[in-house]
PDB file of C-alpha atoms in Angstrom:
ATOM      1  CA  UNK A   1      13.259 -13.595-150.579  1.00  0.00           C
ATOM      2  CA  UNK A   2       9.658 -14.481-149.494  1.00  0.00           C
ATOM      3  CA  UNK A   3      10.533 -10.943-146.653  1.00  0.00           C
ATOM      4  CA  UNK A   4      11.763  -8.872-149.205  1.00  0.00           C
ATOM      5  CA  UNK A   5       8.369  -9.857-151.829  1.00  0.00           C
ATOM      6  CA  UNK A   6       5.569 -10.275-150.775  1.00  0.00           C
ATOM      7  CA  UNK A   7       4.180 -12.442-154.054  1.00  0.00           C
ATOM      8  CA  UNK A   8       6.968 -15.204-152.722  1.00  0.00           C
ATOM      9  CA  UNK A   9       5.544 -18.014-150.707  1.00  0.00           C
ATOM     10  CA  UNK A  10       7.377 -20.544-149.036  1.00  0.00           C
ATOM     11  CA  UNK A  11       5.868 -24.343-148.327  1.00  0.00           C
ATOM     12  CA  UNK A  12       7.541 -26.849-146.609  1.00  0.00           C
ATOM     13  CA  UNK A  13       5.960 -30.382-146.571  1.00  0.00           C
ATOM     14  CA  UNK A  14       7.335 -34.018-146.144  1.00  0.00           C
ATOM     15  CA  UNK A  15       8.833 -35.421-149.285  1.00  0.00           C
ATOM     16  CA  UNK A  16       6.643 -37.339-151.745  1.00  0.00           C
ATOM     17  CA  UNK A  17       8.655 -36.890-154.559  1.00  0.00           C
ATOM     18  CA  UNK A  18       8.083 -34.613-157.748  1.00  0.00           C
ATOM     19  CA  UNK A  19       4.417 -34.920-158.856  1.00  0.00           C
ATOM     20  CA  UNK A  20       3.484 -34.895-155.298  1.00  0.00           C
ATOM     21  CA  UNK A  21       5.202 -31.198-154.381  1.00  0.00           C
ATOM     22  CA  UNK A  22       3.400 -30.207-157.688  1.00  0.00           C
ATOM     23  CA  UNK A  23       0.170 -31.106-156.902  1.00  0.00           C
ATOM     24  CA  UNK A  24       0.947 -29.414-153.643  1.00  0.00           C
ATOM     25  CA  UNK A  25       2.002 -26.126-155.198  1.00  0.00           C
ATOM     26  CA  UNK A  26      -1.303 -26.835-157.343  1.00  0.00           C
ATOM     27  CA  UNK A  27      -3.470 -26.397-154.203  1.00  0.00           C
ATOM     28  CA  UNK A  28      -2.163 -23.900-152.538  1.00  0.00           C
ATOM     29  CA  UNK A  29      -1.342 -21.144-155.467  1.00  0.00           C
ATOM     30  CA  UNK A  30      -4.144 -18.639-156.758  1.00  0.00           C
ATOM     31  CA  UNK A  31      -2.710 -17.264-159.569  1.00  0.00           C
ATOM     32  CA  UNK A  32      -4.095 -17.076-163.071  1.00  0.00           C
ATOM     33  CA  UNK A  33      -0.782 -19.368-164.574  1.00  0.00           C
ATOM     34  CA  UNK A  34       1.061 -22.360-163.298  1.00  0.00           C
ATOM     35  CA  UNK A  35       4.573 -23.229-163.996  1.00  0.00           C
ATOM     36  CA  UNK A  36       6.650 -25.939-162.866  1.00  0.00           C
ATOM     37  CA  UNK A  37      10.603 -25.525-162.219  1.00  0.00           C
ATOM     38  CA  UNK A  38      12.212 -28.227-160.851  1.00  0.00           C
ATOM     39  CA  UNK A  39      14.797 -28.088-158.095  1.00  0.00           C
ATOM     40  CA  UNK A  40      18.261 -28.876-159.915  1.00  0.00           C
ATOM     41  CA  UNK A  41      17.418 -26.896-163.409  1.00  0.00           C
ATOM     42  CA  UNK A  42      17.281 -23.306-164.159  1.00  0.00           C
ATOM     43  CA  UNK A  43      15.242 -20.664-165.591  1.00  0.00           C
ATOM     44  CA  UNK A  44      16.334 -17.451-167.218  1.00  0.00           C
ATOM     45  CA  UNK A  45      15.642 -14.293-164.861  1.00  0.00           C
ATOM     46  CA  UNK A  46      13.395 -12.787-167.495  1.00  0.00           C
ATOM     47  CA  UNK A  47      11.785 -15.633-168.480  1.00  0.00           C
ATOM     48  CA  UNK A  48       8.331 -14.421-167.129  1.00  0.00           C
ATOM     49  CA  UNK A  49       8.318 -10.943-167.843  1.00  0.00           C
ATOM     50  CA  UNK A  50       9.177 -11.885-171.608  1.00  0.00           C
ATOM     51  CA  UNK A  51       6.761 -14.311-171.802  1.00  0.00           C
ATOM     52  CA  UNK A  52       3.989 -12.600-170.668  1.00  0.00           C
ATOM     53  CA  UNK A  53       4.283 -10.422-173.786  1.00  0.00           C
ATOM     54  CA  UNK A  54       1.993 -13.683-175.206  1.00  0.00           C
ATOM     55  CA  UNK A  55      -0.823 -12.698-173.326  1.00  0.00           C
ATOM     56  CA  UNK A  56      -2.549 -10.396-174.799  1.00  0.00           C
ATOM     57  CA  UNK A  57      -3.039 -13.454-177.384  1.00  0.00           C
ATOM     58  CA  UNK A  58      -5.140 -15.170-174.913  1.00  0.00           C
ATOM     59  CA  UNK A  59      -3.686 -18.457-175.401  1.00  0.00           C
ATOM     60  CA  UNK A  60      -4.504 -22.105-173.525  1.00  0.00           C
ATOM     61  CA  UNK A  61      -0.815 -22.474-172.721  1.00  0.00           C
ATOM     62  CA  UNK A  62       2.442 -20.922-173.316  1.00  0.00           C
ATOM     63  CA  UNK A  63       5.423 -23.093-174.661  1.00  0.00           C
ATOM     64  CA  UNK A  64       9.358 -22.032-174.784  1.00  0.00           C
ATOM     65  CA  UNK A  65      12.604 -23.525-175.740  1.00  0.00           C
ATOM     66  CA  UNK A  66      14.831 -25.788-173.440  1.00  0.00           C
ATOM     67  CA  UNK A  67      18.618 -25.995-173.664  1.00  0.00           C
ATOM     68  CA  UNK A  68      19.625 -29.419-172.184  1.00  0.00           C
ATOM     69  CA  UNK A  69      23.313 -29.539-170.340  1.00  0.00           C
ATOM     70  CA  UNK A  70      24.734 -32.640-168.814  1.00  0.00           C
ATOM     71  CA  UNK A  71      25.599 -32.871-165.269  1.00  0.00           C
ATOM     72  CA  UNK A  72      29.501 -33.642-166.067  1.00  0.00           C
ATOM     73  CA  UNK A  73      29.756 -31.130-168.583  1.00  0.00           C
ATOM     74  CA  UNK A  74      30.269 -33.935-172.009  1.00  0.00           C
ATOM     75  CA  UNK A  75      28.266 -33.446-175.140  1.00  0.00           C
ATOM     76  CA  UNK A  76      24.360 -33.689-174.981  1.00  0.00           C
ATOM     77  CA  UNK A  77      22.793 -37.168-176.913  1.00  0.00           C
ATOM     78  CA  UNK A  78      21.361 -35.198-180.101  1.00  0.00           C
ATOM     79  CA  UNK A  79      17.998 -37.186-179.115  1.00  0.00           C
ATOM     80  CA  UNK A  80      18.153 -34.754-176.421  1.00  0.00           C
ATOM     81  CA  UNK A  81      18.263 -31.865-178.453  1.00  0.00           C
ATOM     82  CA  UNK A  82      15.718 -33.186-181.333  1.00  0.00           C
ATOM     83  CA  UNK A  83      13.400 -34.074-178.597  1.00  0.00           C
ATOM     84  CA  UNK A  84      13.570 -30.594-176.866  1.00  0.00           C
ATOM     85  CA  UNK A  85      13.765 -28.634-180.448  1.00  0.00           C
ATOM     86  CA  UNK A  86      10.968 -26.363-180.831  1.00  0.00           C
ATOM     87  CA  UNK A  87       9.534 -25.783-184.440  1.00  0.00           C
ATOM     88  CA  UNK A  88       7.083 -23.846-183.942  1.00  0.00           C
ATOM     89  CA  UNK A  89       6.410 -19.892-183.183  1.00  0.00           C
ATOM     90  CA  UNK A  90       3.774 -17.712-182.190  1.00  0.00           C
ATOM     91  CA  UNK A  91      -0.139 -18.229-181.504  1.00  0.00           C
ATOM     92  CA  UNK A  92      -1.253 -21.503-183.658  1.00  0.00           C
ATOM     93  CA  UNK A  93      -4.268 -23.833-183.051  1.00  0.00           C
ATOM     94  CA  UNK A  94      -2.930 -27.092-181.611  1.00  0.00           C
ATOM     95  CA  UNK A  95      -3.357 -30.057-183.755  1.00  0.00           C
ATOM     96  CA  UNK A  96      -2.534 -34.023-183.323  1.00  0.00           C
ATOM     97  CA  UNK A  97       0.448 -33.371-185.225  1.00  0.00           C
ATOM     98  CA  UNK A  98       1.780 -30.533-183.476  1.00  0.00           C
ATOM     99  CA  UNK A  99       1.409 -32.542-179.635  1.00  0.00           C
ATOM    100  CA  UNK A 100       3.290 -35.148-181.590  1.00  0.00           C
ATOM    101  CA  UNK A 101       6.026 -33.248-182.390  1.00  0.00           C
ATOM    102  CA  UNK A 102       6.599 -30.925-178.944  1.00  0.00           C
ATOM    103  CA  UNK A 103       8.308 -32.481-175.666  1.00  0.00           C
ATOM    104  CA  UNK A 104       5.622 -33.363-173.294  1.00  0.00           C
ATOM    105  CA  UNK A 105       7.830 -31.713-170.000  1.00  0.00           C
ATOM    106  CA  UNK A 106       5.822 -30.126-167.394  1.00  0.00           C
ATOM    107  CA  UNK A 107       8.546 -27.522-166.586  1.00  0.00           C
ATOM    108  CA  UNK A 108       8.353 -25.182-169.970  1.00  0.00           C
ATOM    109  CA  UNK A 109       5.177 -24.760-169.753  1.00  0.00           C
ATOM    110  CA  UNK A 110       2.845 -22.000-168.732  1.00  0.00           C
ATOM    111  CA  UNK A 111      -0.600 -23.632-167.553  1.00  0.00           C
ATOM    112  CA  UNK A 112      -3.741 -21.976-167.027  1.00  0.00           C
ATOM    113  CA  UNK A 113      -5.157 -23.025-163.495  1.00  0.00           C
ATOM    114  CA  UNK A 114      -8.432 -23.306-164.731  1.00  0.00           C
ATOM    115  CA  UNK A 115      -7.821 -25.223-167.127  1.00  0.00           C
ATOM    116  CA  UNK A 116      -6.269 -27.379-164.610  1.00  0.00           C
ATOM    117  CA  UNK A 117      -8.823 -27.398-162.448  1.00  0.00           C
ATOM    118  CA  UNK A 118     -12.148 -28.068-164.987  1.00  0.00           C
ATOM    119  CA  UNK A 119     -10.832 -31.296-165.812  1.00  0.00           C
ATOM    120  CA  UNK A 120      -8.812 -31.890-162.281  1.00  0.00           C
ATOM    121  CA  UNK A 121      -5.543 -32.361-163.375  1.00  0.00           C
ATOM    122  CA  UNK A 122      -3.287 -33.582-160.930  1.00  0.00           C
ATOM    123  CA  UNK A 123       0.156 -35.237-160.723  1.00  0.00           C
ATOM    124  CA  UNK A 124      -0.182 -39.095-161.088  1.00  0.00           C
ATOM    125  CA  UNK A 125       2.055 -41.007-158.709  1.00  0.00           C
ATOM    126  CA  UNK A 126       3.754 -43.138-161.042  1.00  0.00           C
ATOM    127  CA  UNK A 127       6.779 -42.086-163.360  1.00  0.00           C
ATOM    128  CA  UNK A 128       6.840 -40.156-166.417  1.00  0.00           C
ATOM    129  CA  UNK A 129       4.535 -38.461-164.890  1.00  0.00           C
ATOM    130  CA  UNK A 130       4.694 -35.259-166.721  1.00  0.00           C
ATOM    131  CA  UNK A 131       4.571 -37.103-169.439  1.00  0.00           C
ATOM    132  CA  UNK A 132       0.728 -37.526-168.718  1.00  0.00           C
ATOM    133  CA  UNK A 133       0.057 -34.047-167.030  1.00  0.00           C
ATOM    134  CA  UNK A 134       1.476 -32.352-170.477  1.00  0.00           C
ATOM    135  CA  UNK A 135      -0.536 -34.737-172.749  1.00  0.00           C
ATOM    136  CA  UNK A 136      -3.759 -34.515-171.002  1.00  0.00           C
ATOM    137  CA  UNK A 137      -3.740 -30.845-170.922  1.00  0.00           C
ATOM    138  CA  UNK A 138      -3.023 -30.510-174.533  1.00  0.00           C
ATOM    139  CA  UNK A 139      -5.324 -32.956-175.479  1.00  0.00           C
ATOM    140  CA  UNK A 140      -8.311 -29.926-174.016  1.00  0.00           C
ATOM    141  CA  UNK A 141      -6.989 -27.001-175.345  1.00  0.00           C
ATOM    142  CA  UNK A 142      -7.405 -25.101-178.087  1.00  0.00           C
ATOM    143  CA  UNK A 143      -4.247 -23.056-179.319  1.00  0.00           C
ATOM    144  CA  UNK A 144      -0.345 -22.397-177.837  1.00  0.00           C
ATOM    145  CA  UNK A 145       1.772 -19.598-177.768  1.00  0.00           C
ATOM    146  CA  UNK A 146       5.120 -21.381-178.955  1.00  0.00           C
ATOM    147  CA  UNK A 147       8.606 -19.095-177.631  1.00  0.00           C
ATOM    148  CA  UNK A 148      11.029 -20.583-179.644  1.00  0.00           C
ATOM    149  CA  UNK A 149      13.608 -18.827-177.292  1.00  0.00           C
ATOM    150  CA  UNK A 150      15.509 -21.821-174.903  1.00  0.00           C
ATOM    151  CA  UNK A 151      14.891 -20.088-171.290  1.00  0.00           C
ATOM    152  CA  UNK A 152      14.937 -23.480-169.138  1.00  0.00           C
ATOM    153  CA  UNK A 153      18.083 -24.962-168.931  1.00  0.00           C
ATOM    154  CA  UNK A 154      17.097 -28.850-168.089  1.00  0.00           C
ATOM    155  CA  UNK A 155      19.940 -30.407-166.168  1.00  0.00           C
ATOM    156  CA  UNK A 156      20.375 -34.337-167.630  1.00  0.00           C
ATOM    157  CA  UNK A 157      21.798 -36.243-164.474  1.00  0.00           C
ATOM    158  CA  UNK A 158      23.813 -39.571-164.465  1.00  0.00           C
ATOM    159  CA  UNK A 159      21.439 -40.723-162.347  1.00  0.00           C
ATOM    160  CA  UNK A 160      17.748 -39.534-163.593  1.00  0.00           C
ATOM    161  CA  UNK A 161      15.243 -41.982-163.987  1.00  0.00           C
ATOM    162  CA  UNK A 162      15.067 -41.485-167.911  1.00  0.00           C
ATOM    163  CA  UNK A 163      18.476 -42.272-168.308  1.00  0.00           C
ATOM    164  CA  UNK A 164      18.028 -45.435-166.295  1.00  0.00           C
ATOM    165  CA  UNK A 165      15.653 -46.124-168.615  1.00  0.00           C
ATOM    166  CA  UNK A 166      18.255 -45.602-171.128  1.00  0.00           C
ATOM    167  CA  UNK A 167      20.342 -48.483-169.924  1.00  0.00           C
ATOM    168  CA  UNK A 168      17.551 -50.751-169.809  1.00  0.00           C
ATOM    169  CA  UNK A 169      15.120 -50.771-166.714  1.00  0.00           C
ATOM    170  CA  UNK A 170      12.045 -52.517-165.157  1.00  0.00           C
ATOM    171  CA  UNK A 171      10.453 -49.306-165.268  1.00  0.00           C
ATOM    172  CA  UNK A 172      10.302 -49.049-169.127  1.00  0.00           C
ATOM    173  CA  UNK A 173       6.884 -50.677-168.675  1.00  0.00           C
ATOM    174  CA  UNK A 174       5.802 -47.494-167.069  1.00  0.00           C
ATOM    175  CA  UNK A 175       5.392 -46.026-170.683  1.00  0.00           C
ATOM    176  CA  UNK A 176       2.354 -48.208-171.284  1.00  0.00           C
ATOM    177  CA  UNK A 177       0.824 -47.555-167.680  1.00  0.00           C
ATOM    178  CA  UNK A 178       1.149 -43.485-168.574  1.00  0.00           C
ATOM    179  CA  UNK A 179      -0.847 -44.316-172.012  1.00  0.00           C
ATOM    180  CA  UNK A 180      -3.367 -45.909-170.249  1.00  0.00           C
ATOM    181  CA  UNK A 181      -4.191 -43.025-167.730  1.00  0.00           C
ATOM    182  CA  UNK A 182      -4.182 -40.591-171.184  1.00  0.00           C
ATOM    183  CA  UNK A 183      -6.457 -42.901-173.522  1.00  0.00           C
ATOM    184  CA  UNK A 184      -8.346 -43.235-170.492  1.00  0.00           C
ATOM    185  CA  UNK A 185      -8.515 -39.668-169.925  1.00  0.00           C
ATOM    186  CA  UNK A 186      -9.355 -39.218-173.575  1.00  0.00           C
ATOM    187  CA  UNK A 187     -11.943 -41.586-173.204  1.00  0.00           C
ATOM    188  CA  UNK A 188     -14.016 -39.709-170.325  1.00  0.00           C
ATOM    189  CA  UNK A 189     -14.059 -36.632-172.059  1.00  0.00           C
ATOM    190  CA  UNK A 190     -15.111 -38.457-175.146  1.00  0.00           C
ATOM    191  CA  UNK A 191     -12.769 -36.906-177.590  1.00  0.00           C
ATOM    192  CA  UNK A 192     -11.450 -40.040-178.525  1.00  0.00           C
ATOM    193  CA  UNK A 193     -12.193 -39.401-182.256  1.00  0.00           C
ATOM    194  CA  UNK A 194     -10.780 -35.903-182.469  1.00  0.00           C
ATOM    195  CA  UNK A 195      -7.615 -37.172-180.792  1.00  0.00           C
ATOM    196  CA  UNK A 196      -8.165 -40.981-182.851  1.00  0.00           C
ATOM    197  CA  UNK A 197      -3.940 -40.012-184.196  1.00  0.00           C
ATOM    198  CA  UNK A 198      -2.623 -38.579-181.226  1.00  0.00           C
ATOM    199  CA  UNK A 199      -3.639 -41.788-179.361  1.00  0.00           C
ATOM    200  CA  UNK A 200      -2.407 -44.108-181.686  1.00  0.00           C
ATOM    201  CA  UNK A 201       0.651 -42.682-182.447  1.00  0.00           C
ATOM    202  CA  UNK A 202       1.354 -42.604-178.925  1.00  0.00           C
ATOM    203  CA  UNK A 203       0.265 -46.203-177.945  1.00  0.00           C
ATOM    204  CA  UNK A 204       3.195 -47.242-180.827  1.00  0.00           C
ATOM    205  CA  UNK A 205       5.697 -44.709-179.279  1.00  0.00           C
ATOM    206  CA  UNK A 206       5.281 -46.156-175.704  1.00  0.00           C
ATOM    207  CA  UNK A 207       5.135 -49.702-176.518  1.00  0.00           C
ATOM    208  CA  UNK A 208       8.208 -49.371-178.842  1.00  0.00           C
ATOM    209  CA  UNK A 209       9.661 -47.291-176.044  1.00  0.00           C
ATOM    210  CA  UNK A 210       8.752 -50.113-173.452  1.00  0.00           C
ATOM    211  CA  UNK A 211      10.294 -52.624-175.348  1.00  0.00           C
ATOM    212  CA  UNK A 212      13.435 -51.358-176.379  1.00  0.00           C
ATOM    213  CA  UNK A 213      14.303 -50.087-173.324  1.00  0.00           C
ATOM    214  CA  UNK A 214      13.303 -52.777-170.857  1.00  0.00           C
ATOM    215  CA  UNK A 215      15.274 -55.766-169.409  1.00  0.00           C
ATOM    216  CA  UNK A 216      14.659 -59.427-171.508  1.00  0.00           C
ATOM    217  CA  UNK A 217      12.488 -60.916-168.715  1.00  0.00           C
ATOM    218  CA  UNK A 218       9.781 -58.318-168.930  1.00  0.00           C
ATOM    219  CA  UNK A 219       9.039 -58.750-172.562  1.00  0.00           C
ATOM    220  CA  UNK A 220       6.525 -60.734-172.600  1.00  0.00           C
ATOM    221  CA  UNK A 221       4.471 -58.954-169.412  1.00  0.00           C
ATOM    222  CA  UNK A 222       5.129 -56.053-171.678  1.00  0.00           C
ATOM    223  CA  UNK A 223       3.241 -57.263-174.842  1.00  0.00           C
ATOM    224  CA  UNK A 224       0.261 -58.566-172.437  1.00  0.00           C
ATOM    225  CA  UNK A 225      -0.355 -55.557-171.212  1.00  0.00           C
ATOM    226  CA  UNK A 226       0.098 -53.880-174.426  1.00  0.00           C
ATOM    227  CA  UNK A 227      -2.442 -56.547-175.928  1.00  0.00           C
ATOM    228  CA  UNK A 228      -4.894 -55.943-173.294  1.00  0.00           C
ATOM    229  CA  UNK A 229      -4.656 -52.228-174.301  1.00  0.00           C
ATOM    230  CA  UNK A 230      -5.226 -52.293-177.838  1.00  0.00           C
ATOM    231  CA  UNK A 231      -7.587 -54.882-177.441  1.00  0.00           C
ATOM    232  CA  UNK A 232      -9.822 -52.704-174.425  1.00  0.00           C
ATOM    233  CA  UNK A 233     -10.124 -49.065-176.503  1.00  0.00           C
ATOM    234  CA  UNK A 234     -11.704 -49.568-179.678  1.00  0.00           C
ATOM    235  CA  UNK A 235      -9.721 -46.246-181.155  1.00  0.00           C
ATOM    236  CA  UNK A 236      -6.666 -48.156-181.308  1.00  0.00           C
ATOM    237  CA  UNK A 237      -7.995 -51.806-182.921  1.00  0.00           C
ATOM    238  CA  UNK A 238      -9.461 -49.301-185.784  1.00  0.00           C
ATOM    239  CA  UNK A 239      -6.316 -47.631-186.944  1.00  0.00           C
ATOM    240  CA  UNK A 240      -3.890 -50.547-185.823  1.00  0.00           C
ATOM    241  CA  UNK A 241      -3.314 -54.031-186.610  1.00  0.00           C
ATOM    242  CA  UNK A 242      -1.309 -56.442-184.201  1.00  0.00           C
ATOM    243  CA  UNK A 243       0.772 -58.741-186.002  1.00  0.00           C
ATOM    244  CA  UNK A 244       3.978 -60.757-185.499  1.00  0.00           C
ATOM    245  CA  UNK A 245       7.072 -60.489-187.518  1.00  0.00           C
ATOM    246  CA  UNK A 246      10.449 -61.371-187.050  1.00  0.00           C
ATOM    247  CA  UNK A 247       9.482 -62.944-183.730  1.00  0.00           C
ATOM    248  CA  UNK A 248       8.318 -60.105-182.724  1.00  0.00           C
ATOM    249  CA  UNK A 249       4.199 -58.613-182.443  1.00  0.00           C
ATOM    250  CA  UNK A 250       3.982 -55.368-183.282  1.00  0.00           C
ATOM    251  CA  UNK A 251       1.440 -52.542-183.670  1.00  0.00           C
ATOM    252  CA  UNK A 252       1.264 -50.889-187.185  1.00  0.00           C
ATOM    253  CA  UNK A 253      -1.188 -49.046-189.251  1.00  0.00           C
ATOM    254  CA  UNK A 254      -3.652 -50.027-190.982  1.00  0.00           C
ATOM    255  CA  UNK A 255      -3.639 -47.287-193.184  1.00  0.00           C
ATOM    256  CA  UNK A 256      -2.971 -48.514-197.025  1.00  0.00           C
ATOM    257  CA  UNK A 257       0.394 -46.544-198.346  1.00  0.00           C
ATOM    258  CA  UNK A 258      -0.315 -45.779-202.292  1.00  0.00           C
ATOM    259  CA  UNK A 259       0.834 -48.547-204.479  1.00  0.00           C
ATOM    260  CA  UNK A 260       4.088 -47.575-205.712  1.00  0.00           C
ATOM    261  CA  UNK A 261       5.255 -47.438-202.226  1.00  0.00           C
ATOM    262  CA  UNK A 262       3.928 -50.572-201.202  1.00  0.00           C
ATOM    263  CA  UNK A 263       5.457 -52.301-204.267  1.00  0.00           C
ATOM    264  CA  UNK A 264       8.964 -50.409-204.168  1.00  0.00           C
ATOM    265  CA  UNK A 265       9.554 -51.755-200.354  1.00  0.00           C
ATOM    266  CA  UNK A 266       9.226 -55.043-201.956  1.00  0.00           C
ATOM    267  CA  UNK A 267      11.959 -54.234-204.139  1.00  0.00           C
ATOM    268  CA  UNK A 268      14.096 -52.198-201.792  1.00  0.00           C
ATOM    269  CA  UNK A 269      13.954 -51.445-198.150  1.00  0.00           C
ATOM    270  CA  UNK A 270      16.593 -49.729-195.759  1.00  0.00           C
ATOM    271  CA  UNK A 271      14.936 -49.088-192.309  1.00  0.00           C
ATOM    272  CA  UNK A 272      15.103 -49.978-188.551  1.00  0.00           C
ATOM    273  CA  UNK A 273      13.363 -53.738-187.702  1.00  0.00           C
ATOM    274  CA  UNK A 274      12.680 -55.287-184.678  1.00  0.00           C
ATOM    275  CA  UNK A 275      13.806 -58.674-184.862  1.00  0.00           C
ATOM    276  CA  UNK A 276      13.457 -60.806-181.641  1.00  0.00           C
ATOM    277  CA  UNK A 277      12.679 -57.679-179.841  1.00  0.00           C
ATOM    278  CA  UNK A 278      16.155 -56.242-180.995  1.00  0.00           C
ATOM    279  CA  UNK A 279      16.340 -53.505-183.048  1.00  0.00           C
ATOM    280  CA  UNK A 280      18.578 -53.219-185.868  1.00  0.00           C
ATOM    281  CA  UNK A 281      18.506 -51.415-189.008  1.00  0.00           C
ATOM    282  CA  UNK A 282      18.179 -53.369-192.065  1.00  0.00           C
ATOM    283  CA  UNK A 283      18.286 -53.323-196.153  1.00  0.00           C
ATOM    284  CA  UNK A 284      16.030 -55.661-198.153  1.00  0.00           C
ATOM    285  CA  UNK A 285      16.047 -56.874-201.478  1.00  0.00           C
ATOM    286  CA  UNK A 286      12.975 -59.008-202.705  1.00  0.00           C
ATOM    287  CA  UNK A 287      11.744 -58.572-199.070  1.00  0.00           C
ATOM    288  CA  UNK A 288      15.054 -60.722-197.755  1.00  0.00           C
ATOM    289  CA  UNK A 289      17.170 -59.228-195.457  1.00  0.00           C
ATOM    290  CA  UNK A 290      21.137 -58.799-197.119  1.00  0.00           C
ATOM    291  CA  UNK A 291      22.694 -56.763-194.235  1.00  0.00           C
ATOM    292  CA  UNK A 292      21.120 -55.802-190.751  1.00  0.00           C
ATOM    293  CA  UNK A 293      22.947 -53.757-188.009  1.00  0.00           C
ATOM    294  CA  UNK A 294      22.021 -54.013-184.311  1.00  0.00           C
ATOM    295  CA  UNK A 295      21.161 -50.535-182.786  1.00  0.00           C
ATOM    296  CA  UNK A 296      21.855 -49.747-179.162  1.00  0.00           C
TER     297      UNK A 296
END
């Protein structure tokens, strides 16, 4: 292909695994947008052509659907498909809310290089990795062209890392060590107030993430580090409070709910609880639990 078009370009280097040929393809591309397809997936033949109909918007990234297929052809998790569903369409200002809401994949993406290059964004060497790439660039920019269209088709293997993590890995930990490189991130280009939800949202999403998805013995290296987290970036002890319940310390928000709310859960609660780091959901009455279910 790379004889027949001349705009093809063929690298061949030893293998360091994902982020590494990334940040490879990084360095030694000179084009105006960056886009990452990995090896074992597919993208739609058009998808460029009908994508660059977005920019004459001028946008900070472009942003289209995924369809998700599994490697031996049975039914998709539907937290697979709500992760990957995309809400949003056309040019819109990025907000906390909306990075909260999107998949943070590298690979349906459209990245401006220099974007990518003012704040050196590279590939970290650790996984979930474009996890972090995703998040940090968003957390710069100022609007996204969202394609509602699903031209990636991600390919979910039996083997992947995230559905080891799934089944219950060391590596769950690896959530909190991605958070760290964003806050930190945040941090240095001091928009750690404009992004004071994004961060905190996040911090509760990996830790939960850690610890339901880790094995038993890691626990409590998991709520150390955690601890040491909330406890170093002062965004996160302002809008959180660490407290134990259930045998369990958790991160919640300090923000007050309105009254009737607050007095109605002591009356009546059905929700999902951690309760010695298992998660079940639960009904209360008078703030006693009457029936709890454990949740896989």
């Amino acid at each position: 292909l790379a004889k027949e078009d001349g705009r093809i370009t063929v690298l061949a280097k030893p293998n360091g695994g994902a982020g590494d040929t990334r940040n490879y393809g990084i360095e030694h591309s000179d084009s105006e947008w960056l886009c990452f397809v990995d090896s074992d997936d597919a993208i739609a033949p058009d998808a460029f052509d009908l994508l660059s109909a977005s920019f004459k918007y001028n946008p900070d990234m472009v942003h289209f659907g995924i369809e998700v297929l599994s490697e031996d052809g049975s039914e998709v998790d539907r937290k697979d498909i709500r992760y990957y569903n995309l809400n949003y369409e056309g040019l819109m200002e990025i907000t906390d809310q909306m990075i909260l809401h999107v998949d943070a994949s590298s690979s349906n993406k459209l990245f401006r290089r220099d974007i990518i290059e003012k704040y050196a964004l590279r590939f970290e060497k650790m996984y979930f990795e474009d996890y972090l790439f995703s998040m940090q660039y968003m957390s710069v920019i100022k609007n996204v062209y969202y394609f509602k269209d699903k031209l990636y088709q991600y390919l979910r293997r039996s083997g992947s890392i995230m559905n080891e993590t799934f089944n219950g890995t060391p590596r769950a930990i690896d959530h909190l060590r991605v958070f760290e490189h964003l806050i930190d991130f945040v941090y240095r280009n001091r928009m750690q107030e404009k992004h004071r939800r994004l961060l905190s949202k996040s911090f509760v999403a990996c830790y939960s993430f850690a610890i339901r998805y880790t094995v038993r013995d890691m626990i409590p290296e998991i709520v150390d580090y955690a601890t040491s987290v909330y406890k170093k970036y002062g965004v996160l002890s302002r809008r959180l409070n660490r407290i134990v319940e259930n045998g369990t310390v958790k991160f919640v928000s300090n923000k007050k709910n309105g009254w009737f709310s607050f007095y109605f859960q002591k009356i009546f609660a059905m929700r999902y609880e951690y309760i010695d780091y298992h998660l079940y959901k639960v009904v209360k009455i008078f703030n006693v639990i009457v029936y709890k279910k454990p949740i896989s």
